[in-house]
Structure formats: C-alpha cells, structure tokens
XYZ file of C-alpha atoms in Angstrom:
585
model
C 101.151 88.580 113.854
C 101.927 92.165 112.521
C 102.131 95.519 113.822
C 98.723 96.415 112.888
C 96.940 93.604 113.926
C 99.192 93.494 117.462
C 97.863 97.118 117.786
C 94.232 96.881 116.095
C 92.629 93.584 117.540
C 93.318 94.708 121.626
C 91.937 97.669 121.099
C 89.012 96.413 119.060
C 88.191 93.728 121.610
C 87.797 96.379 124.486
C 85.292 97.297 122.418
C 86.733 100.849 121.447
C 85.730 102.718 117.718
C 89.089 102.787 115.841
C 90.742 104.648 113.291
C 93.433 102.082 111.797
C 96.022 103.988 109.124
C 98.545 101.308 108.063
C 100.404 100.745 104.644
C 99.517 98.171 101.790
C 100.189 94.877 102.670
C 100.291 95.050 106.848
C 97.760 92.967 107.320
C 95.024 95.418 107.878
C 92.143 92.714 106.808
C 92.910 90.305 109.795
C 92.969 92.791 112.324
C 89.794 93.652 112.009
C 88.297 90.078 111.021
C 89.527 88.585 114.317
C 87.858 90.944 117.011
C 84.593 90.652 114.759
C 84.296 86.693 114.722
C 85.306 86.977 118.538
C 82.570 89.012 119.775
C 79.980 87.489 117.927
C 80.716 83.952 118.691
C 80.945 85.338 122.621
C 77.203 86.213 122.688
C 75.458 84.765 125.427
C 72.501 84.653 123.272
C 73.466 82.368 120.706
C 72.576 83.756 117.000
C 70.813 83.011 114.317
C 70.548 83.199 110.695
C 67.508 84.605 110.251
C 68.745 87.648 112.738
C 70.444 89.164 110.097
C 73.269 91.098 109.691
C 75.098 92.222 113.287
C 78.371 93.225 111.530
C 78.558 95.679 107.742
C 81.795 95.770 106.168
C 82.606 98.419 102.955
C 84.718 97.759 101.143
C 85.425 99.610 97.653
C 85.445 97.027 95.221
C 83.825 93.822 94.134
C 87.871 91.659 94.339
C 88.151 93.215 97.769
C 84.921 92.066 98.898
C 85.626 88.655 97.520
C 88.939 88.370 99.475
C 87.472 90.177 103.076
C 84.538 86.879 102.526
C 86.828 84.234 102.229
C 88.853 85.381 104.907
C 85.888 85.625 107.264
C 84.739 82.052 105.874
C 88.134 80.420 107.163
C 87.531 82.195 110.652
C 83.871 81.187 110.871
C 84.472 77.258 110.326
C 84.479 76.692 113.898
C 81.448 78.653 114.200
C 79.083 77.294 111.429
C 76.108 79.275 113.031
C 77.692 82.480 112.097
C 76.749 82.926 108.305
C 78.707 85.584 106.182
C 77.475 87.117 103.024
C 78.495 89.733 100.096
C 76.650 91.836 97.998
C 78.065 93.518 94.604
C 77.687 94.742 91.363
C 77.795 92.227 88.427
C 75.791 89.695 90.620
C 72.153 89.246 90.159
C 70.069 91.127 92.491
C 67.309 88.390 92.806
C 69.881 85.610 94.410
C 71.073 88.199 96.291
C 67.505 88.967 97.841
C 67.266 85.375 98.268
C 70.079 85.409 100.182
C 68.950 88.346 102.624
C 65.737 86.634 103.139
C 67.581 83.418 104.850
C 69.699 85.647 106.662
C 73.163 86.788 106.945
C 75.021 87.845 110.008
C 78.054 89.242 108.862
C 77.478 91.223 105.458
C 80.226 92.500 103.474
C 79.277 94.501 100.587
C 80.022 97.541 97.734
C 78.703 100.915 98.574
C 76.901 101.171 95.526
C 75.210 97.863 95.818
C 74.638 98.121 99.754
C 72.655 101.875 98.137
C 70.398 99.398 95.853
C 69.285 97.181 98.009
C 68.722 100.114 100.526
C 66.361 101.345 98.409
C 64.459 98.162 96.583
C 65.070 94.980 99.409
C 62.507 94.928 102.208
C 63.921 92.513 104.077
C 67.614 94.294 104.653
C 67.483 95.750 108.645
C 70.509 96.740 110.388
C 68.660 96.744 114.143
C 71.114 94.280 115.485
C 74.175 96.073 113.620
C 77.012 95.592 116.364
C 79.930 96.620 113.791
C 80.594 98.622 111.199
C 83.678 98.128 109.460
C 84.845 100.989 106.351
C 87.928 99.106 104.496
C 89.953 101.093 102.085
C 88.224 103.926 103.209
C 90.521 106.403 101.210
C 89.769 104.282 98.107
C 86.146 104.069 98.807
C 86.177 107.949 99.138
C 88.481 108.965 95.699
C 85.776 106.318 93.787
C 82.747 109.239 94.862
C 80.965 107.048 97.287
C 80.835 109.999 99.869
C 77.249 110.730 99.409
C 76.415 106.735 99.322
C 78.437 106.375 102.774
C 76.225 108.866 104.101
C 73.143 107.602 102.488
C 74.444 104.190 104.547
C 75.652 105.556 107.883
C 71.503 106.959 107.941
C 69.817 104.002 107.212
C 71.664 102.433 109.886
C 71.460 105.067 112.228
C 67.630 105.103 112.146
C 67.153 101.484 113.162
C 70.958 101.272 115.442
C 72.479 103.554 117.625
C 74.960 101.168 119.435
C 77.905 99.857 117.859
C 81.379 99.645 117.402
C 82.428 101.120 114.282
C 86.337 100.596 112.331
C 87.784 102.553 109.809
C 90.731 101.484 108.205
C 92.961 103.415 105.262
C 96.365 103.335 103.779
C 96.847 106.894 103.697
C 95.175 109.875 105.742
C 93.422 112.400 103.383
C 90.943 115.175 104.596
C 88.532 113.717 103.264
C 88.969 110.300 105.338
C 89.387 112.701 108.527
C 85.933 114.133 107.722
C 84.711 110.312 107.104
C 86.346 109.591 110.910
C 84.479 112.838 112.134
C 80.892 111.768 111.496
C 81.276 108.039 111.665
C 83.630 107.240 114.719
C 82.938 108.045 118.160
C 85.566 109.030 120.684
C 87.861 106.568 119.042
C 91.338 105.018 119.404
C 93.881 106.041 116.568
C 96.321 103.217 115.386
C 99.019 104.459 112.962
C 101.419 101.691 112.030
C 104.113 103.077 109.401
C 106.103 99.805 109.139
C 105.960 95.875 109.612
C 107.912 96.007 113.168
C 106.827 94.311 116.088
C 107.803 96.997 118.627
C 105.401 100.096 118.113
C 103.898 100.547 120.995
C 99.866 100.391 121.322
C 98.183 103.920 121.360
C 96.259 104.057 124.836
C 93.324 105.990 125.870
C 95.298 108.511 127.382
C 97.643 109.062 124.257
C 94.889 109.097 122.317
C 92.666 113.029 122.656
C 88.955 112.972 123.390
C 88.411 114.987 119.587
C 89.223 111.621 118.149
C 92.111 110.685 116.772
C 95.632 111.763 118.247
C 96.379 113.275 114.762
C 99.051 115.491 114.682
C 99.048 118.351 112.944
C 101.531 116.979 110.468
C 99.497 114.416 109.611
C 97.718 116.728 106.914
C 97.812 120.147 106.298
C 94.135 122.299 105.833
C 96.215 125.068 103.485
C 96.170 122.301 100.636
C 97.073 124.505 97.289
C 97.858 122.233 94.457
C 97.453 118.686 93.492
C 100.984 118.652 94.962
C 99.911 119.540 98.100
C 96.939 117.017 98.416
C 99.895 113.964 97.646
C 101.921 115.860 100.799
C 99.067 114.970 102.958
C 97.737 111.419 101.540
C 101.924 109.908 101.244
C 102.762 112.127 104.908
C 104.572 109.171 106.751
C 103.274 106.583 104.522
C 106.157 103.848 104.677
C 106.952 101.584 101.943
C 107.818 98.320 102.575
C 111.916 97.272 103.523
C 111.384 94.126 101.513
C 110.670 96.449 98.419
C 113.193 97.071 95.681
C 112.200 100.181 93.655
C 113.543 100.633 89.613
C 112.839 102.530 86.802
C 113.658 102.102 82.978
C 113.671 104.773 80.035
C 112.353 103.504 77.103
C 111.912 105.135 74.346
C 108.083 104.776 73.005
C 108.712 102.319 69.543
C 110.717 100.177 71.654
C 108.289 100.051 74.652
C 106.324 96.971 73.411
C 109.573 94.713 72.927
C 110.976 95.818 76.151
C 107.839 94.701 78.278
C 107.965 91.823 76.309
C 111.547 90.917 76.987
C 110.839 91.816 80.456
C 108.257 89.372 81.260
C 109.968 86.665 79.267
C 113.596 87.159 81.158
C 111.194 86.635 84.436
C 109.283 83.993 83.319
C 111.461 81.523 81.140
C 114.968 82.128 82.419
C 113.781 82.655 86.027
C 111.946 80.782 88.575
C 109.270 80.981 90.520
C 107.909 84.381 89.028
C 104.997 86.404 89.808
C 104.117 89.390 87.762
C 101.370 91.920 87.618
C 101.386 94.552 85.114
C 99.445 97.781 85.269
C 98.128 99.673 82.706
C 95.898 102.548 82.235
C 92.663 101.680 80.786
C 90.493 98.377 79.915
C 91.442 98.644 76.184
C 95.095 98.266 76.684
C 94.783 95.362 78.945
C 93.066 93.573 76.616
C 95.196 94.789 73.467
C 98.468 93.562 75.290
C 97.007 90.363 76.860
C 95.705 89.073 73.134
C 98.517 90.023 71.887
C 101.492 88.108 74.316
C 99.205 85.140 74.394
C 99.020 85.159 70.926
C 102.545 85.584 69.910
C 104.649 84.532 73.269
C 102.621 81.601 74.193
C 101.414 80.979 70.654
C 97.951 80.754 70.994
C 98.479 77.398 72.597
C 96.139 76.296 75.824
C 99.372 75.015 77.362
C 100.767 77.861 78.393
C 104.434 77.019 77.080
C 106.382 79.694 76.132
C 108.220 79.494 72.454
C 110.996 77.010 72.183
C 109.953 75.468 75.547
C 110.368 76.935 78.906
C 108.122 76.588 81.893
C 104.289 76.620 81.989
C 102.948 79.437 82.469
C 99.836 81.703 82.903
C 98.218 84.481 81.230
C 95.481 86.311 82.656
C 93.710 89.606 82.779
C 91.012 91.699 85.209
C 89.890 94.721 84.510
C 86.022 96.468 85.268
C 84.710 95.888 81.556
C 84.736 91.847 82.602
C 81.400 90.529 83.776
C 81.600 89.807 87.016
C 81.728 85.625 87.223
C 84.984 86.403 85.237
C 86.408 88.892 87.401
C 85.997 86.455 90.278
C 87.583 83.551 88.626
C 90.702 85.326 87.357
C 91.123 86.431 90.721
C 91.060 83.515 92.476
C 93.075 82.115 89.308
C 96.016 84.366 89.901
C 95.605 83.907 93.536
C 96.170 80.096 93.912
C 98.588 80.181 90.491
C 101.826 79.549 90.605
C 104.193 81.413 87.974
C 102.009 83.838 85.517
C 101.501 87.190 84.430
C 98.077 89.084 85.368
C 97.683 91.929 83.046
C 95.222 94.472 84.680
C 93.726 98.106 85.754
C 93.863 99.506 88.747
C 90.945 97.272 90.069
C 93.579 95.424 91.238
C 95.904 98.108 92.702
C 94.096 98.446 96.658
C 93.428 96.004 99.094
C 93.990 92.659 97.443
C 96.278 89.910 98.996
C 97.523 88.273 95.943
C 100.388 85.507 97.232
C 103.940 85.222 96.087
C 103.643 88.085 93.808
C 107.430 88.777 92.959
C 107.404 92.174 90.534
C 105.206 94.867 89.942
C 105.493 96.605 86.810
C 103.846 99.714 85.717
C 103.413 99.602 82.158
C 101.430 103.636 82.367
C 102.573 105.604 84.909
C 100.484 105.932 87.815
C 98.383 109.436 87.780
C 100.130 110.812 91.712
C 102.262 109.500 94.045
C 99.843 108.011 95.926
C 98.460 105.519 93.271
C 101.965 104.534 92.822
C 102.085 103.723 96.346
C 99.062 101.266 96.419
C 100.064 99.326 93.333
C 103.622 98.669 94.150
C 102.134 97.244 97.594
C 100.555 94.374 95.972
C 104.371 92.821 96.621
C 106.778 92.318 99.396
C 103.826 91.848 101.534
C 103.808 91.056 105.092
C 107.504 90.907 105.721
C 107.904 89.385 101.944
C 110.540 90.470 99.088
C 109.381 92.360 96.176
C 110.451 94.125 93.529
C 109.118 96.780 91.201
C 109.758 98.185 87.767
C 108.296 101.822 86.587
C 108.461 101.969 82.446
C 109.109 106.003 81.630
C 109.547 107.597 78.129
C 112.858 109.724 78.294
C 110.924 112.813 77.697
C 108.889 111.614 81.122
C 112.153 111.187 83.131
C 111.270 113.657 85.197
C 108.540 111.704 87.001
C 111.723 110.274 88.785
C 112.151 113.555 90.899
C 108.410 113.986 91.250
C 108.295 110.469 93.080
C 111.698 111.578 95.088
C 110.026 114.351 96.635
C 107.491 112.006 98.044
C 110.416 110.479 99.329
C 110.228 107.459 96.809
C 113.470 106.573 95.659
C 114.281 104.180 92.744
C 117.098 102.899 91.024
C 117.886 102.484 87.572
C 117.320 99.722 85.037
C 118.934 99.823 81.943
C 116.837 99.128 78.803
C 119.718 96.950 76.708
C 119.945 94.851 80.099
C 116.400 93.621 79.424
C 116.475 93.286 75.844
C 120.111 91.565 76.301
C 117.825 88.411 77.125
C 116.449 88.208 73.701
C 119.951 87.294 72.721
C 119.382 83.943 74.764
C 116.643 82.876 73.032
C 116.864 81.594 69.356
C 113.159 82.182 68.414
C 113.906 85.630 68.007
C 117.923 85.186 66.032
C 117.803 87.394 62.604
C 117.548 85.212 59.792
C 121.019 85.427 57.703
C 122.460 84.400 54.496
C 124.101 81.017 53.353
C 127.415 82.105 53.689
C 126.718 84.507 57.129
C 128.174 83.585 60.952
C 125.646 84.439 63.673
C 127.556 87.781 65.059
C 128.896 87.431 68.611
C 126.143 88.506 71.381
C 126.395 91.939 71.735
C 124.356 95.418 71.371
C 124.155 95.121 67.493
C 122.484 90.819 67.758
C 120.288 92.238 70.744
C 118.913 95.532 68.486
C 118.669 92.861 65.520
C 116.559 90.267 67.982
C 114.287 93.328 69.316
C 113.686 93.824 65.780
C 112.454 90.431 64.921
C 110.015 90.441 67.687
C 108.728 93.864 66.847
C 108.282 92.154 63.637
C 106.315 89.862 65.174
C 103.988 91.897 67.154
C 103.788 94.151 63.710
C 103.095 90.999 61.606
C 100.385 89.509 64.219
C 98.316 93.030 63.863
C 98.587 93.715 60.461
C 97.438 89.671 59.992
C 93.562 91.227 59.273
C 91.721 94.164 59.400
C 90.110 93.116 62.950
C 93.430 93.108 64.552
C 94.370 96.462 62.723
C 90.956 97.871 64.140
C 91.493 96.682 67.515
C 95.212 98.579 67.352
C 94.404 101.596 66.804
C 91.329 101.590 69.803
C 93.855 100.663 71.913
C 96.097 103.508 70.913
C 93.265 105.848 70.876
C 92.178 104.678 74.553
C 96.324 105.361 75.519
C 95.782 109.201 74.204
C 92.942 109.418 75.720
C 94.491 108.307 79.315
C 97.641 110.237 78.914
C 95.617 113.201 78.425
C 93.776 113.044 81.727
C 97.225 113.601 84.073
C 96.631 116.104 86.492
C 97.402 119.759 85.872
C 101.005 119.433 88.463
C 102.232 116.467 86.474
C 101.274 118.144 82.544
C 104.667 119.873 82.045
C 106.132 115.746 82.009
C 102.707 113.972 80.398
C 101.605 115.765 77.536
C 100.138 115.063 74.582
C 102.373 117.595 72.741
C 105.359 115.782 73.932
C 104.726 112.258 72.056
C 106.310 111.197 68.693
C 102.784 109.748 67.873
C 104.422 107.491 65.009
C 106.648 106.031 67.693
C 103.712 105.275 70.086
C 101.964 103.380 67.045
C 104.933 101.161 66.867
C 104.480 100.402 70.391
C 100.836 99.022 69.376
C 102.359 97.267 66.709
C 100.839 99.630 63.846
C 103.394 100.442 60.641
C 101.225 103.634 59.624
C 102.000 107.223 60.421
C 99.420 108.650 62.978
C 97.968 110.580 60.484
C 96.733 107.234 59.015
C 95.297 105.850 61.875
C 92.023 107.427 61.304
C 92.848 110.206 63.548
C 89.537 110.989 65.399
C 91.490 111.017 68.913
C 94.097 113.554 67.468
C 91.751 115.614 65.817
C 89.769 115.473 69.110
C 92.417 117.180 71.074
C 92.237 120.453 69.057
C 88.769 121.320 69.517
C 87.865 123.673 71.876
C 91.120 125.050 72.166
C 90.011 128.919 72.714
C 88.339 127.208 75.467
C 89.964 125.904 78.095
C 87.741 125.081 80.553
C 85.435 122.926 77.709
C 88.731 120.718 77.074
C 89.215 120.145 80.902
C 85.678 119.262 81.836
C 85.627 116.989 78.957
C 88.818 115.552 80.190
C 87.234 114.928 83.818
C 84.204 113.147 82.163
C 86.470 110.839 80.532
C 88.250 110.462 83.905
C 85.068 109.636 85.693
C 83.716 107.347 83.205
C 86.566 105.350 82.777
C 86.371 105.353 87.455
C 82.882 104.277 86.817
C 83.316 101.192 84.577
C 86.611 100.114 86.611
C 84.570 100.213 90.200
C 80.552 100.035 89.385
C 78.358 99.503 91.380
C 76.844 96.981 89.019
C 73.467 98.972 88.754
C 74.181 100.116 84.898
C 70.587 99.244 82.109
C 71.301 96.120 81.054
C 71.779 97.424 77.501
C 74.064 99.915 78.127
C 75.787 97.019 79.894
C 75.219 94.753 77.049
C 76.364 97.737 74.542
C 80.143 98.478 76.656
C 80.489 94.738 76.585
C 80.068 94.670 72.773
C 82.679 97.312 72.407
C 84.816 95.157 74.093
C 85.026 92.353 71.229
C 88.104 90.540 70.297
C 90.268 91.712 67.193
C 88.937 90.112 64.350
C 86.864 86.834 63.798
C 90.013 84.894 64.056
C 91.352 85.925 66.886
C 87.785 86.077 68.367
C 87.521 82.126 68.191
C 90.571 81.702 69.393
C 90.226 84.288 71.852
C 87.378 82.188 73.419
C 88.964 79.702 73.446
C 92.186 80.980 75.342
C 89.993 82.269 77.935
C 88.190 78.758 79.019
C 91.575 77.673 79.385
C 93.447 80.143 80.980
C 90.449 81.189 83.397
C-alpha cells in the first residue's frame, strides 16, 4: 500500500470530504476506489441496479475513464450486485442510454459527456448520489471544463444534498483551490510528496475548519507571469526517486535518425523495453509512427525489427482516433510486453501503463508542469524509470528553465546513441570492390546515420502521397512550436529554426521555400498586429485541446471531415497502412 492510499482510504472511510494532492504514479486511483466499493457494499439496504448511480467519478479523459472502470470492475467481483458504468465521447449515445435505463450504481464518466446526457437523457438522477469523486482535477480544469463542473455540481445539488465528495490532483493550482472551495465541505487535506510509508495522516485537528490546511506556500495569489503560475502548480511537487532524468542536443536534420537510433538501441540490443514517445500534435504521431513501421519494422505484421532482433510493437493514440481504437491501443500497450507507443498528450495524466521503462519527449513539453505529468507515466509506484528530453542546441536553455523548477537532468550525448547504428549492418555504407569497412568510430557512425536518413528520405520521396503527408506534418510542427507561451519564446521561436534542417528531420530534400510554404507565409501576416497573431495562436491552441480531449459531441460531419484529413500518405501506404493497424491493434 502507498502513502496516499495509507493516508486517503482512513480518512475516506470515516466518511470525511477530502482534498488528496499526490504526484503521478502514487497510486491516487486505488485510494479512492477502495473506500467507495466499501461503503456501498456495507449498506444495510442491499442495492440495486435499477437505483442508479450512488457514486460519480470525473475524470478528464476518455483512457482515464477506461482505466478508473476496470479498476472498479476487479474490486466489484465479489460484489456482482454493484454494477459500474462509463460514459464518453466517441461512444454512441443510444447504448449509452440503454445502459442508464438498466441502471448503474457507480458511474464514471467525461465532463463533457456527463453535460450531454444532462441535458438530452431522462432517465439520469443523482438522488441517491453518496460520492462524488473529481480525478485529475487540475487536468480536468486546464482542458476548460470549469463551467461543465459547475453545470454538474447543480444538477446534482438539486436532487442530493448529502454526500461525501473527493478531489484528487497532482499539482495545486488556484484554480483547483477554487474547485475545493465550492465543491468540498469542511474537508480533510492529504498532501503526499513522495512514495514513503512514514508521512503521517493529517487529522482533524491539523487540518483548519476553512478547508484544507494549505499553507500559504502552497500557492501564491500575486501570480505575475506564466512563470509564476508553474511556481504554484510544481510548489513541492516531488518527482519520483526511481526516476532518472536526461537530456540530448540534437541538432534539427539529425533529430529523425537520433530518435530512431534511440528506440532501436532500446528495443533490439536491450531487453525488456518499454517506450512511450511524446510529441506535439496528432499529425506528427502519425507521420513518425508510418514512417518507423514502415522502414524499421518493414512494413511486416511481425513486428521484427531489420536483420532480426526481438518482436516488437508499434502503436499509436492520439484524440483524432475514433474511439473503439483509442480503447484498444490502450489496452494493447497496457498488457504488451516490449513496444513503442507513439502518442499526444492524451496519454500524459492519469494512466497506469505497466512496465513502462523510458519516457521520451520527442517536442518539448509547453511548462514545467506538463513535463512533470508525462515523465510520471514511469518509475511508478516504487518502480525504475528513466527519461530522455530531445532539445535543439539553440533550445538548450530549456535545461535551466526546468532547473529552476527544481528539475534536474543529466546529459546524453548524441554520438552515444547514434554509436549503436555502428552495431547493426542494415545501416553499413555501401563501399567499393577494393574498400575495408573503416574501424567503428565517429566517421562509420556519421556514415551509418547517413544511410538511414537515406532511408527515411527515400521512403517519403517514394510518391507524391508520402511527399504530401511530409510536409502536413512539418506544417502541423510550425504550427505547435509557435504556440509556446510568451516566458518560454526567447528559447522556442519560430525565428530561431534553420527551416531546411527541420525538413530533413521529416525526411523532405527540398528547401522550405519549396514546401509550398502556406505555414511560413502564415506567420507574417498580421505582423503590425500583435494581438491578431496571438489570438490566432490561442485558437490553434484550443482547437488542437479540443480534438485531443472531446467530449465526443462534435456533427458527425465535421467528425467525418477531421477524420478524412487524417488519411494515410499515399494509396500505397494507405493499404498497407490498414493493414498494419489490424495487426498491430
């Protein structure tokens, strides 16, 4: 048992409203699981299905509600009279209805889609509601569900006064404060900074009657920057022993072959691997996915790597998937054994995904914060982990940004990773008759990066699809690099990228100003106006929130339409793409 849930589930089961602020990884699902399928199978009066739901959990997104069901399915198998149930976006609303009708007692669910069937479902009542449960509830919060919350905390409020309501977040923001104000009476604060047994439990008496035995450390009300508002979300926030921390400057036309060489040092001369890779918008995880299982796997539904090696497995989740997909890729990488699960930050809060050995952050993450929640998807629970940030040297300043926060990494050097190119003959320079292989050193390893950039270049440039399909995914980069907050532009700026270098890293030959050049041309309008540009930029920022996060309560055409831009590279690689998928999900 950890810290949290040593601290969480007495306090819960005395029947106190809690505020629960532990780090990634602690455990924080379980603590809150146990003390609900306790009381509820404790009833004198014995319930029933068609009762409905006596316990709501939130949580932020549709993975997290998958996970916080199954968990509550393993605790309910004694208890088969107890039925759980989860509502979100991407599932049909009808069988969801359906669903409600029969009767579900403990109903975990997506803001947005918990909103809908406010509004449209008769047969939703929350006069039995005995717990109300807010996971992720900084998450839930920096997705815009603030409104919808409230929207929630009424309907119930009109039909329930009594119950025992949880909160639970990573990090402690105003706005989760505010959320604790309106939603939590009188309640116990648990702050658990670390995985140690020996924090002692908050009592009633430690704990003030204005809720919450928050210091006045804990955030600061004089908030002046975007600086500031990281101060207060990262202020004790404790990152995990288990966790080892690097960095690696690479320079932008050899980013491609260093990730790579990255993921096959991990996964074909290493055991036992377990990588997920971050990056910053749905194009590019679907650019880089196509185009490693294309050229490091080879296309082929076995999963082999070149010139044999172990199997292994190839998947990808972002918020432009439908949502049958999403849940089977999760699950996928869940019960998987080594693999590689290219994704968004969908997959950065809340989910337990097992054994995962490295995190590596392709894009850097957009505050300190973010960087925070997706490096805790390893060395979980006690667990070693390791993580790897990729920075452009011109971004190497992001180093002392993150040491501020009091995240501290170490070096990795680039030519270490590519050095393991140099053990793999797939990728040896083609010589003359008369030529020796040169002895392994820094001129074979730049020789073998080249022949794999080759690759990647000569997979693109194979049709026009492929071609097409580069340049949207170096258009949807731009496009992500320029939304960086205004305290982190003077290290992410457009301005500061060789743009023919970044190309290379797509696998494009051309010069920028042959890559059709909408999303440069883009950037210099409205330049007298300021404010235009940065509104524009926020839109983008939002849209790109909404697609990764919905709700699930888009038109079906526009649905239908985002899904079409989505469409594999080409008509070759679309077949095969198809193909891939049924085998790899």
């Amino acid at each position: 048992m950890t810290s949290v849930q040593k601290q969480s589930i007495p306090a819960l089961l005395e029947g106190r409203d809690a505020l629960v602020r532990s780090q990634t990884g602690s455990g924080k699902t379980l603590a809150y699981c146990i003390p609900v399928v306790q009381s509820l199978q404790a009833m004198k009066t014995k319930i029933q299905r068609g009762d409905g739901p006596y316990a709501l959990v939130l949580v932020p997104t549709r993975e997290l509600a998958l996970q916080s069901f199954d968990t509550f399915q393993k605790l309910l198998k004694p208890f088969t009279w107890i039925v759980p149930g989860v509502l979100m976006g991407g599932e049909k609303r009808k069988s969801e209805k359906a669903r409600l009708r029969k009767g579900i007692n403990i109903l975990i669910s997506t803001p947005g889609r918990l909103v809908d069937h406010i509004k449209s479902t008769k047969n939703i009542h929350f006069n039995r509601i005995r717990w109300l449960v807010l996971d992720e509830a900084d998450r839930i919060l920096d997705l815009g569900f603030e409104k919808t919350i409230t929207v929630i905390l009424n309907a119930i409020n009109a039909e329930c006064q009594e119950r025992q309501n949880v909160l639970l977040s990573a990090t402690l923001t105003e706005g989760v404060t505010r959320l604790a104000d309106i939603s939590l009476h009188n309640p116990v604060s648990i702050s658990v900074l670390d995985n140690s047994f020996d924090q002692p439990y908050l009592t009633d008496e430690e704990s003030s009657d204005d809720s919450d035995s928050l210091s006045d450390d804990d955030y600061d009300d004089d908030d002046e920057d975007d600086d500031d508002d990281d101060d207060d979300e990262l202020d004790g926030f404790a990152i995990p022993e288990g966790l080892e921390q690097y960095v690696v400057l690479v320079p932008s036309k050899l980013r491609l072959v260093c990730l790579a060489a990255f993921i096959l040092q991990k996964c074909k001369f290493e055991t036992d691997q377990k990588l997920i890779v971050f990056f910053s918008s749905c194009e590019l995880v679907e650019f880089h996915y196509h185009l490693f299982f294309q050229t490091l796997l080879g296309g082929a539904a076995s999963g082999q790597l070149p010139s044999g090696g172990p199997r292994l497995t190839f998947l990808r989740l972002h918020g432009n998937m439908d949502q049958e997909e999403r849940t089977a890729v999760f699950r996928e990488f869940a019960q998987a054994g080594p693999g590689v699960l290219f994704c968004t930050d969908v997959a950065a809060r809340g989910l337990d995904l097992p054994q995962v050995t490295w995190i590596v952050q392709y894009n850097a993450p957009s505050s300190a914060a973010e960087y925070i929640h997706r490096i805790g998807r390893t060395a979980r629970i006690g667990c070693h982990g390791s993580s790897l940030l990729f920075l452009a040297p011109s971004e190497a300043e992001y180093v002392s940004s993150l040491a501020s926060h009091k995240i501290n990494t170490s070096e990795m050097k680039m030519d270490d990773i590519l050095s393991v190119l140099t053990r793999d003959d797939s990728f040896q320079a083609r010589r003359g008759g008369g030529q020796q292989p040169q002895a392994v050193g820094p001129q074979e390893t730049q020789e073998r990066a080249t022949v794999l950039q080759t690759v990647f270049e000569d997979y693109v440039h194979s049709c026009e699809g492929t071609v097409a399909w580069a340049k949207r995914a170096l258009q949807s980069f731009i496009r992500a690099y320029a939304t960086y907050p205004r305290s982190l532009k003077h290290i992410f700026h457009i301005r500061l990228l060789h743009l023919g270098h970044v190309a290379k890293s797509f696998g494009l030959r051309d010069a920028p100003q042959n890559l059709g050049g909408s999303t440069v041309k883009k950037r210099k309008v409205n330049v007298k106006r300021p404010d235009l540009r940065r509104r524009a930029q926020q839109q983008h920022l939002a849209e790109a929130l909404r697609s990764e996060y919905a709700s699930g309560l888009e038109a079906g055409g526009a649905k239908a339409k985002k899904q079409s831009r989505q469409a594999e590279p080409g008509d070759e690689l679309g077949a095969t793409s198809s193909a891939s998928s049924s085998s790899d999900v």
